[in-house]
Coordinates of C-alpha atoms and ligand atoms in Angstrom, one line a residue:
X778 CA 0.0 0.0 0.0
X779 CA 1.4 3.3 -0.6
X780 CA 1.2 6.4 1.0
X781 CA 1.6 10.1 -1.0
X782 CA 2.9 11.8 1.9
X783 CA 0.9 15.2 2.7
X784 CA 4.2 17.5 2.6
X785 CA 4.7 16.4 -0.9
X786 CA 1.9 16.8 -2.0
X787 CA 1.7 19.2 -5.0
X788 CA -1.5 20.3 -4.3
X789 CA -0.7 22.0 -0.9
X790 CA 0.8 25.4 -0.4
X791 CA 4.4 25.3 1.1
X792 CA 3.8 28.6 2.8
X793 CA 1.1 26.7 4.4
X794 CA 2.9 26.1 8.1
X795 CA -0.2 24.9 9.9
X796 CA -0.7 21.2 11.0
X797 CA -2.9 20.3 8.3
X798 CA -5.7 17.7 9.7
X799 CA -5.5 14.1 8.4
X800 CA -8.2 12.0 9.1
X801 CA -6.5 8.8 10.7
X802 CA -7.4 4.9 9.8
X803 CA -11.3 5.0 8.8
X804 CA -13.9 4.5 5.9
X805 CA -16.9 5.7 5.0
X806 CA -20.1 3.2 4.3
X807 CA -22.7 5.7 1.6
X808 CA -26.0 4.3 1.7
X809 CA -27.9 5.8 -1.1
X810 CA -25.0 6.0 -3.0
X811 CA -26.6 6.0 -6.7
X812 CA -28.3 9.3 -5.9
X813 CA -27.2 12.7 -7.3
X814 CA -26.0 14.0 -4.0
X815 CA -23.8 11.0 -3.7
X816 CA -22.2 11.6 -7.5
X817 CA -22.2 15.0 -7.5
X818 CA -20.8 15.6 -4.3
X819 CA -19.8 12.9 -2.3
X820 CA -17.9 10.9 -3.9
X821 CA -15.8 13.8 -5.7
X822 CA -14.9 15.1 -1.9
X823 CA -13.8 12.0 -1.2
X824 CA -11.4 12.3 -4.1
X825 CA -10.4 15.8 -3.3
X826 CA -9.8 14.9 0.2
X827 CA -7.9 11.7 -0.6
X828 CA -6.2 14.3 -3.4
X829 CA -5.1 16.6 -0.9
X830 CA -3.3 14.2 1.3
X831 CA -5.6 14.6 4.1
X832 CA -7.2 10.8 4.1
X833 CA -5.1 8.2 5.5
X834 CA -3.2 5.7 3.2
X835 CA -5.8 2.9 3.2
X836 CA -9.0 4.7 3.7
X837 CA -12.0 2.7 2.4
X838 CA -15.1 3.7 0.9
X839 CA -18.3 1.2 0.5
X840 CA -21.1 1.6 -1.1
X841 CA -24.5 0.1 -0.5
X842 CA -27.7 0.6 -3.1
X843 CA -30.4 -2.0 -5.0
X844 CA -27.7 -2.6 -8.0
X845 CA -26.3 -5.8 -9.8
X846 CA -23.3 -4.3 -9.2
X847 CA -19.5 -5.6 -8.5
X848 CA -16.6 -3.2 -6.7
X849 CA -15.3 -2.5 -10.0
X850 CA -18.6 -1.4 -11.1
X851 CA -19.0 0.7 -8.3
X852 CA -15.3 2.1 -8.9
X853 CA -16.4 2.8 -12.3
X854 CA -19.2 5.2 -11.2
X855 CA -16.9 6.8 -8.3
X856 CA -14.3 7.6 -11.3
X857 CA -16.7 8.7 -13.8
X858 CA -18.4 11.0 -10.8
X859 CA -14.5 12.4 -9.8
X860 CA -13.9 13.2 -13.3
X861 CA -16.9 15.0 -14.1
X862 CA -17.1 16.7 -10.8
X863 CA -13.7 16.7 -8.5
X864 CA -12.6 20.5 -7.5
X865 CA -9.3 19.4 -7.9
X866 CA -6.6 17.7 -11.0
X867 CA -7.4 13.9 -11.3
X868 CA -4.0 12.3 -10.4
X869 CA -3.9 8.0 -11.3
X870 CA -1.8 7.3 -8.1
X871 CA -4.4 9.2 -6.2
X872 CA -7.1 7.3 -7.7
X873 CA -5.3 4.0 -7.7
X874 CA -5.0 4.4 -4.0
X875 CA -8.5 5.4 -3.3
X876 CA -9.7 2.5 -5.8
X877 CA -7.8 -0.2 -3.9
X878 CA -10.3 0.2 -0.3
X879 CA -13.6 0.3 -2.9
X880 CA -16.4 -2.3 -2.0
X881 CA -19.9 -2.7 -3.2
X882 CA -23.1 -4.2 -1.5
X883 CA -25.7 -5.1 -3.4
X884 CA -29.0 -5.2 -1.8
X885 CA -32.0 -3.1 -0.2
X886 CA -32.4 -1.6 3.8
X887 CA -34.7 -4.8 4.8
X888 CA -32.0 -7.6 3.0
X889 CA -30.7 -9.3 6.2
X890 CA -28.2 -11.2 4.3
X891 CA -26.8 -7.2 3.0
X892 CA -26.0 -6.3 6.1
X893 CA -24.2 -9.3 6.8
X894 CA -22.3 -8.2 3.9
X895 CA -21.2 -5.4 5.0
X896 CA -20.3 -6.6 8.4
X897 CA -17.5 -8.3 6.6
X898 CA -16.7 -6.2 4.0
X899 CA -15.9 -3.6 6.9
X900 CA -13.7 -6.6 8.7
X901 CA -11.9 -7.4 5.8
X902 CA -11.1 -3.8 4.9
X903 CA -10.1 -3.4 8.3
X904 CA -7.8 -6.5 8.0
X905 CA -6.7 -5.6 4.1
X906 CA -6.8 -1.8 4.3
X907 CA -6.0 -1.0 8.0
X908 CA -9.3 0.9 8.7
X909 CA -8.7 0.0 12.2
X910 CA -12.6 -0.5 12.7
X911 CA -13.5 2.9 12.2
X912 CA -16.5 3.5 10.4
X913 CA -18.9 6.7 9.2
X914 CA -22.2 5.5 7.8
X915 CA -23.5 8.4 5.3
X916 CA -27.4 7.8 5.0
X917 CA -27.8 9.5 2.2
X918 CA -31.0 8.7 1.6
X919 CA -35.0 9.5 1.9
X920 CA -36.2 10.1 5.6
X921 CA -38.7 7.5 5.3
X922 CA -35.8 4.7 5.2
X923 CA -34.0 5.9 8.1
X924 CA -35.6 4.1 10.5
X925 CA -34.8 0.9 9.0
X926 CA -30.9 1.4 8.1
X927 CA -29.7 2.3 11.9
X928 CA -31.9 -0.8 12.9
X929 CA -30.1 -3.0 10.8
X930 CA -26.9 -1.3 11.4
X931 CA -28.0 -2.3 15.2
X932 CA -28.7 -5.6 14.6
X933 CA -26.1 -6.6 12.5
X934 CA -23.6 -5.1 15.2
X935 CA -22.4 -2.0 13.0
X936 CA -23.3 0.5 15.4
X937 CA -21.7 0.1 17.8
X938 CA -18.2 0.2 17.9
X939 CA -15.4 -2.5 19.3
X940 CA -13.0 -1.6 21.4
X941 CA -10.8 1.9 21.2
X942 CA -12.4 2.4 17.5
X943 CA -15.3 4.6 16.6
X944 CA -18.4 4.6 14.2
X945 CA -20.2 7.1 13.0
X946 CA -23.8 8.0 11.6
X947 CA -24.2 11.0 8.9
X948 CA -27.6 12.4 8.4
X949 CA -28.8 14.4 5.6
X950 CA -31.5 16.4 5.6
X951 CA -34.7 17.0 5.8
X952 CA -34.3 16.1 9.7
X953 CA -38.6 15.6 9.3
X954 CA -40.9 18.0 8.2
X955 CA -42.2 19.3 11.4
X956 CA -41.5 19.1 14.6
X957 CA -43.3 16.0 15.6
X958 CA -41.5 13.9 13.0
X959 CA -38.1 16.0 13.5
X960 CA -38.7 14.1 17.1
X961 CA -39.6 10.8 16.1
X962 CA -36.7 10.6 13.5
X963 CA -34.0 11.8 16.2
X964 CA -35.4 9.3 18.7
X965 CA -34.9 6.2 16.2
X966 CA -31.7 8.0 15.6
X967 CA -30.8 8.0 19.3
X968 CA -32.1 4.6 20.1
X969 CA -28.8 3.3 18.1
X970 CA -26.3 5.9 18.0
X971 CA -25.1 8.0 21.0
X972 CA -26.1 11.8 20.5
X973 CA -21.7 12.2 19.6
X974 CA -21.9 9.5 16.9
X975 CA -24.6 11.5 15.3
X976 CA -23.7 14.1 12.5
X977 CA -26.4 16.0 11.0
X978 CA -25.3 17.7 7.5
X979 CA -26.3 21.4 7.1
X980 CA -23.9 21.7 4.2
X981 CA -24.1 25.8 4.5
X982 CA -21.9 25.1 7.6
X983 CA -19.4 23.8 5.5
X984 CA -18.9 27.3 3.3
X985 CA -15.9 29.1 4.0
X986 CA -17.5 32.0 3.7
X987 CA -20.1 31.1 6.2
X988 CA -17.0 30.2 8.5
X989 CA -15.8 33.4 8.2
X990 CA -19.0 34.9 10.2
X991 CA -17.4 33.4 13.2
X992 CA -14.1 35.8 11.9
X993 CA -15.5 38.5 10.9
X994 CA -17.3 39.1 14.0
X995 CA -14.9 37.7 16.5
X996 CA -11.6 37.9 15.6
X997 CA -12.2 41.2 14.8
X998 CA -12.7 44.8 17.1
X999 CA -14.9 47.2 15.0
X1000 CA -17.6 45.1 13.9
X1001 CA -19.0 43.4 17.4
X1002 CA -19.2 47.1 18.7
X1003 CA -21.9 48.2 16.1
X1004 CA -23.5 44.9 16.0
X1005 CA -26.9 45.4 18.0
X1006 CA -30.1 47.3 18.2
X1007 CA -28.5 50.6 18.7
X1008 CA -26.9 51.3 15.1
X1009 CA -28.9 48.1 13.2
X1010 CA -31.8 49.0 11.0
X1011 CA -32.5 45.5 10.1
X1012 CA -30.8 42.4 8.8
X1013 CA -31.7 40.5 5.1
X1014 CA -30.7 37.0 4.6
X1015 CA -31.5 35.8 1.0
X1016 CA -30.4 32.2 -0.6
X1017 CA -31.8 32.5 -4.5
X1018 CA -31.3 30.3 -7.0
X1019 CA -32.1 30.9 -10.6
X1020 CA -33.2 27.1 -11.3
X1021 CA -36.1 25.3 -11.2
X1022 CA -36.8 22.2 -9.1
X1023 CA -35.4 20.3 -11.9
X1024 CA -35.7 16.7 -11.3
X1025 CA -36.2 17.1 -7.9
X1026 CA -40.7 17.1 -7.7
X1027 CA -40.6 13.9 -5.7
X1028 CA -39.4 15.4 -3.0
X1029 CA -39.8 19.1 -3.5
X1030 CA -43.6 19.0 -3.9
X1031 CA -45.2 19.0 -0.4
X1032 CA -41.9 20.2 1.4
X1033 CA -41.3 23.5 -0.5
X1034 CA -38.9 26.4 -0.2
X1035 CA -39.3 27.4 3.5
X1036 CA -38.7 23.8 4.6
X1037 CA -36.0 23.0 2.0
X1038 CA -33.9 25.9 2.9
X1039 CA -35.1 28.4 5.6
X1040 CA -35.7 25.7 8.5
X1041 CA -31.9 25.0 8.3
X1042 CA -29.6 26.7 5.8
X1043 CA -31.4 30.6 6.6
X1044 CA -31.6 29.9 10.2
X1045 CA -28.5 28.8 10.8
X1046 CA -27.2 32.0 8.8
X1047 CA -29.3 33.4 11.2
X1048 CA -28.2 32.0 14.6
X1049 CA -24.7 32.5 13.3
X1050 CA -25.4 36.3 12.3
X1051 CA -27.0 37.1 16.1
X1052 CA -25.1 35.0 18.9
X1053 CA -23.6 36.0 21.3
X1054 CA -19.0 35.1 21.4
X1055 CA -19.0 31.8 22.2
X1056 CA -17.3 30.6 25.5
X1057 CA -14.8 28.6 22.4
X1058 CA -15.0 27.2 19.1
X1059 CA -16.2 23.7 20.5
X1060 CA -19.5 22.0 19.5
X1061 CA -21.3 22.3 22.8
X1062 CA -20.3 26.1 23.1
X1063 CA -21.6 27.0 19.3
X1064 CA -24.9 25.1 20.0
X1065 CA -25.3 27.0 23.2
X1066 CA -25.1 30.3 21.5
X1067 CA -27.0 29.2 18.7
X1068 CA -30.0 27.5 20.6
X1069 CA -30.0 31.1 22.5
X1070 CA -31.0 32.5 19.2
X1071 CA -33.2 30.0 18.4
X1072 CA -35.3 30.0 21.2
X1073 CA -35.7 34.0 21.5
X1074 CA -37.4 34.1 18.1
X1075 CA -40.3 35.7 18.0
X1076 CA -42.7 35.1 14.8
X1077 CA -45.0 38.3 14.1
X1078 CA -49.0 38.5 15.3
X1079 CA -49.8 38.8 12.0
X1080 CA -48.6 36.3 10.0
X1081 CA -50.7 37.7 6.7
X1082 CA -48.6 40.3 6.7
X1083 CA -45.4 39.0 7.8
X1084 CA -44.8 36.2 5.5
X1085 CA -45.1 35.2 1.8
X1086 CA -44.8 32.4 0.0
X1087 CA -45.2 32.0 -4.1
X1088 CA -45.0 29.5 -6.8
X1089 CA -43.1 30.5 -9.6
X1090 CA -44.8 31.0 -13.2
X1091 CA -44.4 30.6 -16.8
X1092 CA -42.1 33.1 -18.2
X1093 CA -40.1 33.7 -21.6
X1094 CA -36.6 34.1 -20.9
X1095 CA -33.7 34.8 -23.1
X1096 CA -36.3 33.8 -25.9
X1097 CA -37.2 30.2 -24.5
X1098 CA -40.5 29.7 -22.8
X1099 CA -39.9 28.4 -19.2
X1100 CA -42.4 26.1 -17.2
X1101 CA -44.0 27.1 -14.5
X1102 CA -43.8 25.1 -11.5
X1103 CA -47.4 23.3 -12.2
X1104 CA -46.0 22.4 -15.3
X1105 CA -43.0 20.6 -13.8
X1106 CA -42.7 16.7 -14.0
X1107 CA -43.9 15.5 -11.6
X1108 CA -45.6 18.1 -9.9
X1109 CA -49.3 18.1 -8.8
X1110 CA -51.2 20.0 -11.1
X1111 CA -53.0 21.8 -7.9
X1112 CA -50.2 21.8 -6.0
X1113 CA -49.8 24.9 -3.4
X1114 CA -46.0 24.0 -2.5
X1115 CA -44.1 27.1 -2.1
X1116 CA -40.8 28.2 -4.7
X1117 CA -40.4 31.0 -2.6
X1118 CA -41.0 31.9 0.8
X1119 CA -40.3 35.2 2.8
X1120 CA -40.8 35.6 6.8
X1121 CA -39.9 38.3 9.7
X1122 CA -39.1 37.4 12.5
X1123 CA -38.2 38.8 15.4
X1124 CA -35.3 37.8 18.5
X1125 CA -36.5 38.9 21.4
X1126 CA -33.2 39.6 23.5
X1127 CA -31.7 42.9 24.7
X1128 CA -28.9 43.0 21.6
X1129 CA -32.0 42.5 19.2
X1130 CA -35.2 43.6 20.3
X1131 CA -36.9 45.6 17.5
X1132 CA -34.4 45.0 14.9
X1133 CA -36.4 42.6 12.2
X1134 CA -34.6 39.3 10.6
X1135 CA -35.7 39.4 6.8
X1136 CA -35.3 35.7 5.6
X1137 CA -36.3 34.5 2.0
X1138 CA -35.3 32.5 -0.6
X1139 CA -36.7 31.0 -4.1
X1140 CA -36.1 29.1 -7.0
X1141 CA -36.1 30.4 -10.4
X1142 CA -35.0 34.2 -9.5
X1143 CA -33.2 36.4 -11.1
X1144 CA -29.5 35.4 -10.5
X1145 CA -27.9 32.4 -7.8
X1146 CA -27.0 33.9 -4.9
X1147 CA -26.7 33.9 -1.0
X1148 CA -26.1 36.7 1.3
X1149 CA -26.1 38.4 4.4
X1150 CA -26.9 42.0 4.8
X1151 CA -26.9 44.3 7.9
X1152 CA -28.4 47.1 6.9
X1153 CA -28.0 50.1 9.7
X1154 CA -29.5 53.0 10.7
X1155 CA -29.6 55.9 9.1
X1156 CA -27.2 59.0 10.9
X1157 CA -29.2 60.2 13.6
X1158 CA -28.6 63.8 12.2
X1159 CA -27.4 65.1 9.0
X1160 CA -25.7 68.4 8.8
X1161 CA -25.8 68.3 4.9
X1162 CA -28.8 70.0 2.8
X1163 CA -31.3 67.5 2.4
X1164 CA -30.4 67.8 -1.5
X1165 CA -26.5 66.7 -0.9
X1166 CA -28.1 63.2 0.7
X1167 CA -30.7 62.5 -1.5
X1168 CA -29.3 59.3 -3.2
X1169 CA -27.3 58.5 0.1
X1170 CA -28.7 55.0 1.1
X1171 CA -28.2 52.9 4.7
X1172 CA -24.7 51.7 5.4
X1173 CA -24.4 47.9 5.3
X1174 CA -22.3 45.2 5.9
X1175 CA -22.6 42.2 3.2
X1176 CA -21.5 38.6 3.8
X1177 CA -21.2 37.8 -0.2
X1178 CA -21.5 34.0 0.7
X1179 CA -21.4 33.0 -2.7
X1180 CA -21.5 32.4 -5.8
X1181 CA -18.9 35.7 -5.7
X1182 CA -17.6 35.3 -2.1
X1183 CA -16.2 38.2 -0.2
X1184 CA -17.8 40.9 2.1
X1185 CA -18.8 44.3 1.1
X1186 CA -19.2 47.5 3.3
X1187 CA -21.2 50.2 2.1
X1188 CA -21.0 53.6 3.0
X1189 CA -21.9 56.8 1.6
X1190 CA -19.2 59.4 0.0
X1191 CA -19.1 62.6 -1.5
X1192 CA -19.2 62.9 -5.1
X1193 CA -16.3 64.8 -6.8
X1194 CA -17.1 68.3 -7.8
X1195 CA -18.0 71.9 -6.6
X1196 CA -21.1 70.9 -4.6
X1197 CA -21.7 68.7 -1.7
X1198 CA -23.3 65.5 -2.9
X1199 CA -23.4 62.4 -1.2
X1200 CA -23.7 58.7 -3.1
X1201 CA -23.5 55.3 -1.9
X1202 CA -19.7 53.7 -2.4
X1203 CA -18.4 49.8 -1.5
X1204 CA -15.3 48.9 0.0
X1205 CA -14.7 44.9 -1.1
X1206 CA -13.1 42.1 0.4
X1207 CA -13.0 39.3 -2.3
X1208 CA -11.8 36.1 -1.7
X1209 CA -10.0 35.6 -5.0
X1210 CA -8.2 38.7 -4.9
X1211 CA -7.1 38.3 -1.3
X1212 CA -6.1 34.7 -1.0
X1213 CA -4.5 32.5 -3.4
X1214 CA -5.9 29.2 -1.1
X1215 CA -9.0 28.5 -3.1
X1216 CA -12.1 26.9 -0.7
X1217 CA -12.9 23.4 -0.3
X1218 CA -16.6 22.3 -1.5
X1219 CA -18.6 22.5 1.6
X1220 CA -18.7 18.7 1.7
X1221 CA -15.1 18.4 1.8
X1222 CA -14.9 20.1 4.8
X1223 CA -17.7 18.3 6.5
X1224 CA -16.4 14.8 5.3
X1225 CA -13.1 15.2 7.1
X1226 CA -14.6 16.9 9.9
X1227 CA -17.2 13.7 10.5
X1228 CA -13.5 11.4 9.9
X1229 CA -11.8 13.7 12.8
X1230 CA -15.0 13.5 15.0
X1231 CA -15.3 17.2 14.9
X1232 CA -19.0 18.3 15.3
X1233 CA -18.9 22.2 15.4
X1234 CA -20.2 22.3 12.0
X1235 CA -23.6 19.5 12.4
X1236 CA -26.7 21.1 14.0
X1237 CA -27.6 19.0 16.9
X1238 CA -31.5 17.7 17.4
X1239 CA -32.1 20.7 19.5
X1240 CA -31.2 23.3 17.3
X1241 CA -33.2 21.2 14.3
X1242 CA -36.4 20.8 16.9
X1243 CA -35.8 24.4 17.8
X1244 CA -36.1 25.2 14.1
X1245 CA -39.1 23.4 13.3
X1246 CA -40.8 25.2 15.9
X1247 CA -40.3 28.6 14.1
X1248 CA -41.4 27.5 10.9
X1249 CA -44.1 25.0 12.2
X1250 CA -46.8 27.9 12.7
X1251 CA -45.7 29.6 9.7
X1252 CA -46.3 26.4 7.4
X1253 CA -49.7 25.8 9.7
X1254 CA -51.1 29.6 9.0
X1255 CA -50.2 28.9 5.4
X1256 CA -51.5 25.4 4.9
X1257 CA -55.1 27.1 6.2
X1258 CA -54.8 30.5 4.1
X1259 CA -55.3 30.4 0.6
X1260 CA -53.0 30.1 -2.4
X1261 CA -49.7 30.6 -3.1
X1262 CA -49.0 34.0 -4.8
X1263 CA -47.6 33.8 -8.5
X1264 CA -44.0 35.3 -9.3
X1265 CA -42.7 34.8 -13.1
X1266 CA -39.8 32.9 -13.6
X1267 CA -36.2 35.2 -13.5
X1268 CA -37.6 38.0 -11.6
X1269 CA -37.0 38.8 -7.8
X1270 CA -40.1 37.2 -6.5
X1271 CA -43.5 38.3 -6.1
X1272 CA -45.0 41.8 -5.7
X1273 CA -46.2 40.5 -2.4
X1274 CA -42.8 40.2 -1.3
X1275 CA -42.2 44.0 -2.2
X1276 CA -45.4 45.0 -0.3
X1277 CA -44.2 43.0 2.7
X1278 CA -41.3 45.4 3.7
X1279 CA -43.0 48.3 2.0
X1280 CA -45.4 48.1 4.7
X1281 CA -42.1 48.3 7.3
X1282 CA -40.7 51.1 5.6
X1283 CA -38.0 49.3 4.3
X1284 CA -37.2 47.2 0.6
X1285 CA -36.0 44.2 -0.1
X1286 CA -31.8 44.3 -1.8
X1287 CA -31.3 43.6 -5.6
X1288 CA -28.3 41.7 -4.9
Ligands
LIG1790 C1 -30.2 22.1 -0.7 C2 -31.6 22.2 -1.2 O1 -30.1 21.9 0.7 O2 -29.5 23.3 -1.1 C3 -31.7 22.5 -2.6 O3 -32.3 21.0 -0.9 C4 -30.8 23.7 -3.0 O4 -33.0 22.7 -3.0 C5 -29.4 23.5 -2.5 O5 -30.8 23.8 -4.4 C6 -28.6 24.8 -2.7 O6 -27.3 24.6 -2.3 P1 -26.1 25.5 -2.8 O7 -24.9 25.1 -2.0 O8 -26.0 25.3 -4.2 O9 -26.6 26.9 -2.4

């Protein structure tokens, strides 16, 4: 077996002094593994990882899905997947050492005679590849067949782990789709795997640039200052994507926008944006902070008025007709599943109290993009003539967390010339012109980090449950009111969206 030590590795930066963190003897078991998460992203982070030096020598990687397949089937799909999708250069030595620890089971979650499969494909590998009995189990799969993979994983004596190894369980969301099932799912979960074997994927966690909230903010003197009800107006969060649902109606329709991405990614942006400084940088001290947040949400009276959601509809773009979401395979014709949602909501502590969250997000809008704007208040006094200020906006600060990463700060300037005029500028922080690192994928990140048994980046149940309870009587108040409002496909979202803030005094960014 050989081993491409991590300080020759070409892909690593020799000014790059730190310890870098290897993930020591392990594998990872994917259940699921035929889906698109698994090919799209998975499986090329396990390249990139392996690429970068940072998996050790015989790490082992097994898959499990209803195929006639052999390991070098399955070897042939994780190559074709790494060289369609891998961040980084394909390298053969890389991928002849990754391809040596690949396994395939055949079979479905309720085949006894599978799991006994993989019992000894994981003690061979550990004999052959020198996993040393460490296991993550990636269920990357529907909710509905979680129950039954960590009860055979429990009965087939994969849970738990022998002596001074470890093993792991790696949950993708949805985490339910209320609270109630959010409960039930984490006590099946928790009847098998110790609340530290569990690792709940929030892949937004994973971003560097939604890292670098915890930096900006804290490792830092002249933002935390400002940061609080004195000097902020209000804060936007928006996640938009300009696709559709793509393929994706089977389990889009009946979840929808607000429980697809503002139950975890937004209010996670959200806990991260308002907490308190942690006591560290340690699991149990980020989900204290975080669950603070959480629980001193306060959703408006009026729910009418304080939410929105919308379906997107037909539009002609760039010359080609686009479907509506109706018209989507798949969809119910009469379904009232959200594309877009938009809530306020309120955190009822003394650094927030009366400074409004603004979360939305959508599919099909005008341009991809995610980001994080604290807009403040306007100077309490101007000494300029109200003419000079006329086109002087709010000053913000904007976490660009992607596609274009970086952090802008806007502020207003005088205009060159004999008279006093005043105009918005931007100062800009941009990643690629600042570093010459580029970021790991998201799932990179989080891969090691569930390999290293570090958990400061997976929500725990209680921040999920937490979650669910904001957006329970938000999805209750809509399931009982009406229709979804229509926006067309490419634009920023409904008019109803507009009105929303209007009625607040306030409008929503063209980012
Ligand atoms: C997923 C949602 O969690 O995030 C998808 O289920 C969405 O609907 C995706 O498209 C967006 O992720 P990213 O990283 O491309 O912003």
């Amino acid at each position: 077996m050989s081993t491409i030590p991590v300080w020759d590795n070409p892909l690593r930066d020799p000014r790059d002094r730190r310890l870098p963190r290897i993930a020591g003897p392990s594998g990872l078991v994917i259940f699921g593994v035929t889906g698109d998460l698994s090919r799209k992203k998975l499986m090329p982070a396990v390249y990139d990882l392996a690429n970068r030096g940072l998996l050790p020598p015989g790490f082992s990687l097994v898959g499990f899905a209803r195929r006639d397949w052999e390991d070098e089937d399955f070897a042939q799909i994780v190559h074709d997947a790494v060289r369609e999708h891998a961040r980084t250069p394909f390298r053969e030595e890389v991928w002849q050492q990754l391809a040596e620890g690949m396994r395939f089971i055949p079979g479905d979650f309720s085949d006894d005679e599978a799991f006994e499969q993989l019992r000894k494909a994981v003690e061979e590998l550990d004999a052959s590849q020198g996993t040393g009995g460490n296991f993550a189990f990636y269920l990357s799969v529907p909710p509905k067949f979680f129950p039954k993979v960590v009860e055979q994983l429990k009965k087939h004596g994969l849970a738990k782990a022998p002596d001074g190894s470890w093993r792991r369980a790696v949950i993708e969301k949805p985490f339910g789709h209320d609270l109630a099932s959010a409960r039930e799912l984490n006590a099946v979960v928790h009847d098998v795997f110790e609340p530290d074997q569990v690792f709940r994927i929030d892949h937004y966690l994973g971003k560097e640039t939604v890292q670098n909230i915890l930096a900006l903010r804290f490792a830092n003197t002249m933002f935390e200052p400002i940061w609080n009800r004195s000097f902020v107006d209000h804060v936007q969060i928006t996640m938009a994507e300009d696709i559709g649902i793509g393929g994706r109606a089977g389990y889009y329709d009946g979840i929808g926008a607000a429980r697809d991405v503002i139950q975890n990614h937004l209010l996670q942006l959200m806990a991260l944006t308002a907490m308190e400084e942690p006591a560290s940088f340690d699991a149990d001290a980020l989900l204290t902070e975080k669950l603070k947040v959480l629980k001193a949400v306060k959703l408006p009276e009026d729910l009418g008025r304080h939410t929105v959601r919308a379906q997107y509809a037909a539009a002609w773009q760039g010359g080609e007709k686009v479907r509506g979401y109706l018209e989507e395979e798949g969809t119910d014709p009469a379904s009232t599943t959200d594309t877009f949602a938009a809530v306020k909501l309120n955190i009822d502590n003394r650094r927030w109290a009366g400074v409004p969250f603004y979360l939305r997000t959508g599919k099909r809008l005008g341009r991809r993009v995610t980001e994080i704007a604290v807009v403040f208040q306007r100077a309490p006094h101007s000494p300029f003539d109200s003419t000079a200020t006329e086109e002087l906006g709010q000053n913000a600060i904007v976490i660009r967390v992607q596609p274009d990463e970086g952090i802008t700060v806007r502020f207003g300037s005088k205009v060159p010339g004999t008279s006093m005029e005043i105009r918005d500028v931007t100062m800009d922080f941009a990643y690629g012109e600042s570093f010459t690192e580029s970021s790991p994928e998201a799932y990179e990140r989080l891969i090691l980090d569930v390999l290293l048994g570090d958990a400061n980046l997976f929500p725990r149940h209680q921040e999920v449950e937490e979650s669910w309870k904001i957006l329970d009587p938000i999805e209750e108040y809509w399931a009982t009111h009406g229709k979804p409002a229509q926006y067309a496909s490419g634009s920023w979202g409904p008019e109803e969206a507009d009105e929303m803030l209007a009625r607040d005094g306030r409008s929503w960014r063209r980012p």
